[in-house]
Amino acid sequence: MTASAGASPELAIESSGLTKRFRTQTAVDAIDLAVPRGSVFGFLGPNGSGKTTSIRMLLGLVSPSQGEVRVLGESMPERLRDVLPRVGALVEGPAFYPFLSGQANLHRLDTADRHAPRRTRGARIDAALERVGLTNAATKKAGAYSLGMKQRLGIANALLSPRDLLVLDEPTNGLDPQGTREVRNLVSSFAAEGTTVFVSSHLLAEVEQMCTHAAIMSAGRIVAQGSLDDLRGAGESHVRVRTPDAETAESVLARFGLLPKREGRTDSHAEVSALLPATTDLDPDRILPALLEAGVRVRGYGIEEASLEERFVALTGEGFDVVS
């Protein structure tokens, strides 16, 4: 199948100026997404930041008010019929017939897929249930499933056929720590097989542990995106010095244009720190030699990169849940 003209072969999802308005409210404001093929891409932002609306546009479930989007090289929603068979999705939580078993639910869903081969249906359903750890609950009614089990059944549905792209909206919602680890391992296994995984989440810890790349949403806009290392590196870092010569250390740091502060004293040693702005031209490697040359007795020294939490809060002005 030939990709749409202008599509990048290196990107599984790309959008340009993608916008969604509901009357006078702009839910998604001109976002430009670039999701590399083979990545585990975290779509991160507080609840209500526009993540789910964006996903619905990516999948052709709602039409954008403005802008363009390509999924697997094809324009959406124009090429929806060609694209969706190659995409597995779990959006806004799974919905199943409560009076049917997990296995029967998957059978109905697979039957509704005109691209799914009937001959292999039973084997594919069994394999999907086994992969998400629901084999023992396959004949149990879905209405008796816990929320975590329903999440895993939703992922099993997304796995009924081979997929080039998986889109998972809050996949660890309602899961206990063990279930969360299982989903994390599943996502890692998908990526290892070459599948691109797009994970929407408001949980910072999950994005850090699962993803290779991320985009940060705030109030309908993407405020940053890239690899996790790039996102961390774009933030501010700190130089920290542990020394009994706090005043001299502060004087040296001030000569570099930094604003040192004393953070505490332990066993006659003070902790002195200073912020290194992301825009500074200062070479951090110059600091330690200058401290030693000034006679500062350095008992501990380090430059700490900004955490993702600090970076995200700085970008959005809002806090993120940092535990699952």
Short mmCIF file of N, CA, C and O in Angstrom, two decimals, residues 236 308-318:
data_model
loop_
_atom_site.label_atom_id
_atom_site.label_comp_id
_atom_site.label_asym_id
_atom_site.label_seq_id
_atom_site.Cartn_x
_atom_site.Cartn_y
_atom_site.Cartn_z
N GLU A 236 15.71 22.84 33.37
CA GLU A 236 16.78 23.42 34.17
C GLU A 236 17.40 22.35 35.05
O GLU A 236 16.74 21.41 35.47
N LEU A 308 11.54 14.85 35.08
CA LEU A 308 10.39 15.05 34.20
C LEU A 308 9.26 15.77 34.92
O LEU A 308 8.57 16.60 34.35
N GLU A 309 9.11 15.44 36.19
CA GLU A 309 8.05 16.12 36.96
C GLU A 309 8.27 17.62 36.98
O GLU A 309 7.34 18.41 36.73
N GLU A 310 9.51 18.04 37.25
CA GLU A 310 9.80 19.48 37.28
C GLU A 310 9.59 20.10 35.90
O GLU A 310 9.06 21.21 35.78
N ARG A 311 9.99 19.37 34.87
CA ARG A 311 9.85 19.88 33.51
C ARG A 311 8.38 20.05 33.14
O ARG A 311 7.97 21.08 32.59
N PHE A 312 7.56 19.06 33.45
CA PHE A 312 6.15 19.12 33.09
C PHE A 312 5.42 20.21 33.85
O PHE A 312 4.59 20.92 33.30
N VAL A 313 5.71 20.32 35.14
CA VAL A 313 5.05 21.35 35.94
C VAL A 313 5.44 22.73 35.44
O VAL A 313 4.61 23.65 35.35
N ALA A 314 6.72 22.89 35.06
CA ALA A 314 7.16 24.17 34.54
C ALA A 314 6.44 24.53 33.24
O ALA A 314 6.13 25.70 32.97
N LEU A 315 6.18 23.53 32.41
CA LEU A 315 5.55 23.76 31.12
C LEU A 315 4.05 24.01 31.23
O LEU A 315 3.47 24.80 30.49
N THR A 316 3.39 23.30 32.13
CA THR A 316 1.93 23.34 32.18
C THR A 316 1.38 24.20 33.30
O THR A 316 0.23 24.63 33.24
N GLY A 317 2.19 24.44 34.32
CA GLY A 317 1.70 25.17 35.48
C GLY A 317 0.78 24.35 36.34
O GLY A 317 0.15 24.87 37.25
N GLU A 318 0.71 23.05 36.05
CA GLU A 318 -0.16 22.15 36.81
C GLU A 318 0.62 20.95 37.29
O GLU A 318 1.62 20.56 36.68
#
